[in-house]
């Protein structure tokens, strides 16, 4: 269920990582962290507990333009 929700957030088909990595398994924390930064609004709505955990762990809230500790590359 968790992985299905992550795929929905990223709008990827299930097992999308197999074509990219050649691996049968996926590291869920890597996929969750990637979704956290690339689709923060969707993730906070779909997996609020996971979003809150990552937000506190990373000291980040990528939903807010005024609070990123990591700035987009386009700003460099």
N, CA, C and O atoms as CSV, one atom per row, in Angstrom:
chain,resi,resn,atom,element,x,y,z
A,1,UNK,N,N,0.823,-1.191,0.000
A,1,UNK,CA,C,0.000,0.000,0.000
A,1,UNK,C,C,0.876,1.268,0.000
A,1,UNK,O,O,0.598,2.223,-0.725
A,2,UNK,N,N,1.930,1.260,0.817
A,2,UNK,CA,C,2.838,2.406,0.902
A,2,UNK,C,C,3.503,2.667,-0.443
A,2,UNK,O,O,3.533,3.803,-0.917
A,3,UNK,N,N,4.032,1.619,-1.052
A,3,UNK,CA,C,4.693,1.769,-2.347
A,3,UNK,C,C,3.703,2.208,-3.423
A,3,UNK,O,O,4.049,3.015,-4.286
A,4,UNK,N,N,2.496,1.694,-3.385
A,4,UNK,CA,C,1.463,2.098,-4.351
A,4,UNK,C,C,1.164,3.586,-4.214
A,4,UNK,O,O,0.984,4.278,-5.217
A,5,UNK,N,N,1.111,4.082,-2.979
A,5,UNK,CA,C,0.858,5.505,-2.763
A,5,UNK,C,C,2.040,6.347,-3.265
A,5,UNK,O,O,1.841,7.416,-3.842
A,6,UNK,N,N,3.261,5.867,-3.046
A,6,UNK,CA,C,4.432,6.600,-3.555
A,6,UNK,C,C,4.409,6.661,-5.080
A,6,UNK,O,O,4.707,7.703,-5.665
A,7,UNK,N,N,4.062,5.561,-5.718
A,7,UNK,CA,C,3.974,5.550,-7.186
A,7,UNK,C,C,2.885,6.506,-7.665
A,7,UNK,O,O,3.051,7.171,-8.688
A,8,UNK,N,N,1.787,6.579,-6.945
A,8,UNK,CA,C,0.710,7.495,-7.313
A,8,UNK,C,C,1.161,8.946,-7.162
A,8,UNK,O,O,0.871,9.781,-8.019
A,9,UNK,N,N,1.866,9.243,-6.078
A,9,UNK,CA,C,2.375,10.596,-5.859
A,9,UNK,C,C,3.273,11.020,-7.019
A,9,UNK,O,O,3.145,12.128,-7.540
A,10,UNK,N,N,4.175,10.135,-7.416
A,10,UNK,CA,C,5.129,10.448,-8.484
A,10,UNK,C,C,4.549,10.196,-9.869
A,10,UNK,O,O,5.187,10.517,-10.871
A,11,UNK,N,N,3.361,9.632,-9.938
A,11,UNK,CA,C,2.700,9.293,-11.198
A,11,UNK,C,C,3.549,8.323,-12.021
A,11,UNK,O,O,3.685,8.461,-13.236
A,12,UNK,N,N,4.108,7.350,-11.326
A,12,UNK,CA,C,4.899,6.293,-11.950
A,12,UNK,C,C,4.107,5.002,-11.884
A,12,UNK,O,O,3.296,4.798,-10.981
A,13,UNK,N,N,4.354,4.135,-12.854
A,13,UNK,CA,C,3.736,2.819,-12.786
A,13,UNK,C,C,4.464,1.996,-11.724
A,13,UNK,O,O,5.624,2.265,-11.413
A,14,UNK,N,N,3.793,1.011,-11.178
A,14,UNK,CA,C,4.400,0.129,-10.193
A,14,UNK,C,C,5.612,-0.557,-10.817
A,14,UNK,O,O,5.586,-0.928,-11.991
A,15,UNK,N,N,6.650,-0.720,-10.044
A,15,UNK,CA,C,7.912,-1.354,-10.465
A,15,UNK,C,C,8.687,-0.531,-11.489
A,15,UNK,O,O,9.517,-1.091,-12.205
A,16,UNK,N,N,8.451,0.758,-11.584
A,16,UNK,CA,C,9.158,1.603,-12.549
A,16,UNK,C,C,10.668,1.558,-12.359
A,16,UNK,O,O,11.423,1.719,-13.317
A,17,UNK,N,N,11.106,1.341,-11.130
A,17,UNK,CA,C,12.537,1.371,-10.840
A,17,UNK,C,C,13.288,0.212,-11.483
A,17,UNK,O,O,14.495,0.311,-11.703
A,18,UNK,N,N,12.598,-0.885,-11.788
A,18,UNK,CA,C,13.279,-2.034,-12.380
A,18,UNK,C,C,13.923,-1.689,-13.712
A,18,UNK,O,O,15.043,-2.120,-13.986
A,19,UNK,N,N,13.240,-0.925,-14.536
A,19,UNK,CA,C,13.816,-0.531,-15.830
A,19,UNK,C,C,14.989,0.431,-15.644
A,19,UNK,O,O,15.925,0.437,-16.444
A,20,UNK,N,N,14.937,1.234,-14.596
A,20,UNK,CA,C,16.000,2.220,-14.355
A,20,UNK,C,C,17.220,1.623,-13.672
A,20,UNK,O,O,18.355,1.986,-13.983
A,21,UNK,N,N,16.983,0.701,-12.735
A,21,UNK,CA,C,18.081,0.190,-11.916
A,21,UNK,C,C,18.451,-1.255,-12.208
A,21,UNK,O,O,19.563,-1.684,-11.898
A,22,UNK,N,N,17.537,-2.007,-12.797
A,22,UNK,CA,C,17.773,-3.431,-13.015
A,22,UNK,C,C,17.587,-4.256,-11.753
A,22,UNK,O,O,17.895,-5.448,-11.740
A,23,UNK,N,N,17.086,-3.636,-10.693
A,23,UNK,CA,C,16.881,-4.323,-9.422
A,23,UNK,C,C,15.421,-4.725,-9.254
A,23,UNK,O,O,14.519,-4.026,-9.714
A,24,UNK,N,N,15.198,-5.846,-8.597
A,24,UNK,CA,C,13.829,-6.289,-8.333
A,24,UNK,C,C,13.234,-5.600,-7.118
A,24,UNK,O,O,12.013,-5.515,-6.986
A,25,UNK,N,N,14.087,-5.106,-6.228
A,25,UNK,CA,C,13.614,-4.464,-5.004
A,25,UNK,C,C,13.940,-2.983,-5.047
A,25,UNK,O,O,14.811,-2.543,-5.797
A,26,UNK,N,N,13.237,-2.236,-4.243
A,26,UNK,CA,C,13.443,-0.793,-4.193
A,26,UNK,C,C,13.686,-0.391,-2.745
A,26,UNK,O,O,13.133,-0.994,-1.826
A,27,UNK,N,N,14.507,0.619,-2.547
A,27,UNK,CA,C,14.746,1.171,-1.219
A,27,UNK,C,C,13.652,2.205,-0.964
A,27,UNK,O,O,13.647,3.271,-1.579
A,28,UNK,N,N,12.738,1.896,-0.069
A,28,UNK,CA,C,11.572,2.754,0.153
A,28,UNK,C,C,11.947,4.131,0.686
A,28,UNK,O,O,11.293,5.115,0.341
A,29,UNK,N,N,12.973,4.228,1.509
A,29,UNK,CA,C,13.359,5.545,2.016
A,29,UNK,C,C,13.887,6.416,0.885
A,29,UNK,O,O,13.670,7.628,0.889
A,30,UNK,N,N,14.569,5.827,-0.074
A,30,UNK,CA,C,15.046,6.604,-1.226
A,30,UNK,C,C,13.878,7.118,-2.062
A,30,UNK,O,O,13.858,8.284,-2.455
A,31,UNK,N,N,12.914,6.253,-2.329
A,31,UNK,CA,C,11.750,6.653,-3.124
A,31,UNK,C,C,10.936,7.704,-2.371
A,31,UNK,O,O,10.468,8.673,-2.968
A,32,UNK,N,N,10.768,7.514,-1.069
A,32,UNK,CA,C,9.999,8.470,-0.268
A,32,UNK,C,C,10.697,9.826,-0.212
A,32,UNK,O,O,10.042,10.865,-0.307
A,33,UNK,N,N,12.008,9.823,-0.061
A,33,UNK,CA,C,12.755,11.085,-0.003
A,33,UNK,C,C,12.692,11.815,-1.340
A,33,UNK,O,O,12.562,13.038,-1.378
A,34,UNK,N,N,12.782,11.075,-2.419
A,34,UNK,CA,C,12.679,11.683,-3.752
A,34,UNK,C,C,11.299,12.308,-3.941
A,34,UNK,O,O,11.192,13.418,-4.462
A,35,UNK,N,N,10.249,11.615,-3.526
A,35,UNK,CA,C,8.890,12.153,-3.630
A,35,UNK,C,C,8.717,13.373,-2.727
A,35,UNK,O,O,8.025,14.324,-3.086
A,36,UNK,N,N,9.345,13.341,-1.563
A,36,UNK,CA,C,9.288,14.455,-0.613
A,36,UNK,C,C,9.767,15.754,-1.263
A,36,UNK,O,O,9.151,16.805,-1.091
A,37,UNK,N,N,10.866,15.673,-2.009
A,37,UNK,CA,C,11.421,16.873,-2.628
A,37,UNK,C,C,10.787,17.222,-3.976
A,37,UNK,O,O,10.707,18.399,-4.328
A,38,UNK,N,N,10.339,16.226,-4.729
A,38,UNK,CA,C,9.820,16.521,-6.065
A,38,UNK,C,C,8.316,16.786,-6.102
A,38,UNK,O,O,7.835,17.517,-6.968
A,39,UNK,N,N,7.577,16.197,-5.170
A,39,UNK,CA,C,6.119,16.364,-5.122
A,39,UNK,C,C,5.669,16.594,-3.677
A,39,UNK,O,O,4.862,15.827,-3.151
A,40,UNK,N,N,6.182,17.635,-3.038
A,40,UNK,CA,C,5.893,17.811,-1.609
A,40,UNK,C,C,4.414,17.989,-1.276
A,40,UNK,O,O,3.946,17.453,-0.272
A,41,UNK,N,N,3.681,18.717,-2.084
A,41,UNK,CA,C,2.268,18.939,-1.783
A,41,UNK,C,C,1.482,17.640,-1.869
A,41,UNK,O,O,0.697,17.317,-0.978
A,42,UNK,N,N,1.700,16.897,-2.951
A,42,UNK,CA,C,1.013,15.611,-3.110
A,42,UNK,C,C,1.370,14.653,-1.978
A,42,UNK,O,O,0.508,13.961,-1.436
A,43,UNK,N,N,2.655,14.626,-1.633
A,43,UNK,CA,C,3.075,13.708,-0.585
A,43,UNK,C,C,2.473,14.090,0.757
A,43,UNK,O,O,2.043,13.219,1.513
A,44,UNK,N,N,2.437,15.378,1.061
A,44,UNK,CA,C,1.883,15.802,2.351
A,44,UNK,C,C,0.393,15.480,2.452
A,44,UNK,O,O,-0.124,15.284,3.552
A,45,UNK,N,N,-0.293,15.426,1.323
A,45,UNK,CA,C,-1.719,15.093,1.314
A,45,UNK,C,C,-1.955,13.580,1.341
A,45,UNK,O,O,-2.886,13.103,1.991
A,46,UNK,N,N,-1.114,12.836,0.638
A,46,UNK,CA,C,-1.303,11.389,0.503
A,46,UNK,C,C,-0.692,10.600,1.653
A,46,UNK,O,O,-1.286,9.636,2.136
A,47,UNK,N,N,0.491,11.010,2.089
A,47,UNK,CA,C,1.195,10.332,3.178
A,47,UNK,C,C,1.636,11.363,4.220
A,47,UNK,O,O,2.832,11.608,4.381
A,48,UNK,N,N,0.686,11.963,4.920
A,48,UNK,CA,C,1.038,13.060,5.834
A,48,UNK,C,C,2.008,12.673,6.951
A,48,UNK,O,O,2.866,13.472,7.326
A,49,UNK,N,N,1.884,11.477,7.476
A,49,UNK,CA,C,2.775,11.049,8.555
A,49,UNK,C,C,4.204,10.890,8.054
A,49,UNK,O,O,5.151,11.301,8.724
A,50,UNK,N,N,4.356,10.303,6.894
A,50,UNK,CA,C,5.693,10.130,6.304
A,50,UNK,C,C,6.275,11.491,5.942
A,50,UNK,O,O,7.459,11.744,6.162
A,51,UNK,N,N,5.439,12.366,5.385
A,51,UNK,CA,C,5.910,13.705,5.037
A,51,UNK,C,C,6.398,14.428,6.290
A,51,UNK,O,O,7.461,15.048,6.270
A,52,UNK,N,N,5.640,14.355,7.366
A,52,UNK,CA,C,6.017,15.024,8.617
A,52,UNK,C,C,7.322,14.450,9.170
A,52,UNK,O,O,8.186,15.193,9.634
A,53,UNK,N,N,7.457,13.136,9.118
A,53,UNK,CA,C,8.688,12.487,9.584
A,53,UNK,C,C,9.894,12.987,8.801
A,53,UNK,O,O,10.900,13.380,9.391
A,54,UNK,N,N,9.796,12.972,7.468
A,54,UNK,CA,C,10.915,13.432,6.634
A,54,UNK,C,C,11.183,14.917,6.844
A,54,UNK,O,O,12.337,15.343,6.871
A,55,UNK,N,N,10.134,15.694,6.992
A,55,UNK,CA,C,10.290,17.130,7.216
A,55,UNK,C,C,11.073,17.405,8.495
A,55,UNK,O,O,11.966,18.251,8.514
A,56,UNK,N,N,10.737,16.693,9.550
A,56,UNK,CA,C,11.448,16.874,10.817
A,56,UNK,C,C,12.864,16.311,10.752
A,56,UNK,O,O,13.804,16.928,11.252
A,57,UNK,N,N,13.015,15.146,10.140
A,57,UNK,CA,C,14.331,14.510,10.055
A,57,UNK,C,C,15.312,15.346,9.231
A,57,UNK,O,O,16.484,15.466,9.588
A,58,UNK,N,N,14.828,15.921,8.131
A,58,UNK,CA,C,15.687,16.681,7.220
A,58,UNK,C,C,15.683,18.182,7.509
A,58,UNK,O,O,16.426,18.941,6.888
A,59,UNK,N,N,14.852,18.597,8.446
A,59,UNK,CA,C,14.692,20.020,8.768
A,59,UNK,C,C,14.350,20.812,7.501
A,59,UNK,O,O,14.948,21.849,7.215
A,60,UNK,N,N,13.381,20.299,6.762
A,60,UNK,CA,C,12.973,20.868,5.482
A,60,UNK,C,C,11.457,20.880,5.366
A,60,UNK,O,O,10.777,20.029,5.939
A,61,UNK,N,N,10.938,21.833,4.632
A,61,UNK,CA,C,9.549,21.794,4.192
A,61,UNK,C,C,9.533,22.334,2.772
A,61,UNK,O,O,9.339,23.531,2.562
A,62,UNK,N,N,9.736,21.452,1.791
A,62,UNK,CA,C,9.833,21.910,0.404
A,62,UNK,C,C,8.538,22.475,-0.172
A,62,UNK,O,O,8.528,22.932,-1.315
A,63,UNK,N,N,7.445,22.457,0.593
A,63,UNK,CA,C,6.204,23.097,0.132
A,63,UNK,C,C,6.314,24.608,0.208
A,63,UNK,O,O,5.579,25.320,-0.476
A,64,UNK,N,N,7.222,25.101,1.032
A,64,UNK,CA,C,7.338,26.532,1.283
A,64,UNK,C,C,8.558,27.110,0.570
A,64,UNK,O,O,9.686,26.669,0.790
A,65,UNK,N,N,8.319,28.095,-0.278
A,65,UNK,CA,C,9.421,28.753,-0.981
A,65,UNK,C,C,10.293,29.568,-0.049
A,65,UNK,O,O,11.453,29.839,-0.359
A,66,UNK,N,N,9.751,29.958,1.081
A,66,UNK,CA,C,10.499,30.817,2.002
A,66,UNK,C,C,11.322,30.029,3.004
A,66,UNK,O,O,12.067,30.627,3.780
A,67,UNK,N,N,11.212,28.708,3.015
A,67,UNK,CA,C,11.913,27.932,4.011
A,67,UNK,C,C,12.833,26.847,3.449
A,67,UNK,O,O,13.184,25.938,4.201
A,68,UNK,N,N,13.228,26.878,2.234
A,68,UNK,CA,C,14.104,25.781,1.802
A,68,UNK,C,C,15.527,25.993,2.306
A,68,UNK,O,O,16.114,27.058,2.113
A,69,UNK,N,N,16.064,24.984,2.942
A,69,UNK,CA,C,17.478,25.031,3.300
A,69,UNK,C,C,18.324,24.618,2.105
A,69,UNK,O,O,19.496,24.978,2.000
A,70,UNK,N,N,17.711,23.862,1.210
A,70,UNK,CA,C,18.368,23.478,-0.037
A,70,UNK,C,C,17.694,24.266,-1.148
A,70,UNK,O,O,16.482,24.161,-1.337
A,71,UNK,N,N,18.451,25.039,-1.870
A,71,UNK,CA,C,17.874,25.884,-2.910
A,71,UNK,C,C,17.892,25.178,-4.260
A,71,UNK,O,O,18.826,24.430,-4.551
A,72,UNK,N,N,16.876,25.404,-5.086
A,72,UNK,CA,C,16.860,24.799,-6.420
A,72,UNK,C,C,18.092,25.219,-7.227
A,72,UNK,O,O,18.613,26.323,-7.070
A,73,UNK,N,N,18.526,24.337,-8.066
A,73,UNK,CA,C,19.696,24.594,-8.904
A,73,UNK,C,C,19.473,25.830,-9.776
A,73,UNK,O,O,20.432,26.535,-10.089
A,74,UNK,N,N,18.246,26.104,-10.169
A,74,UNK,CA,C,17.961,27.252,-11.025
A,74,UNK,C,C,18.305,28.575,-10.354
A,74,UNK,O,O,18.464,29.591,-11.031
A,75,UNK,N,N,18.423,28.571,-9.023
A,75,UNK,CA,C,18.767,29.795,-8.300
A,75,UNK,C,C,20.272,30.001,-8.163
A,75,UNK,O,O,20.695,31.037,-7.650
A,76,UNK,N,N,21.082,29.061,-8.598
A,76,UNK,CA,C,22.532,29.186,-8.437
A,76,UNK,C,C,23.122,30.060,-9.500
A,76,UNK,O,O,24.333,30.277,-9.519
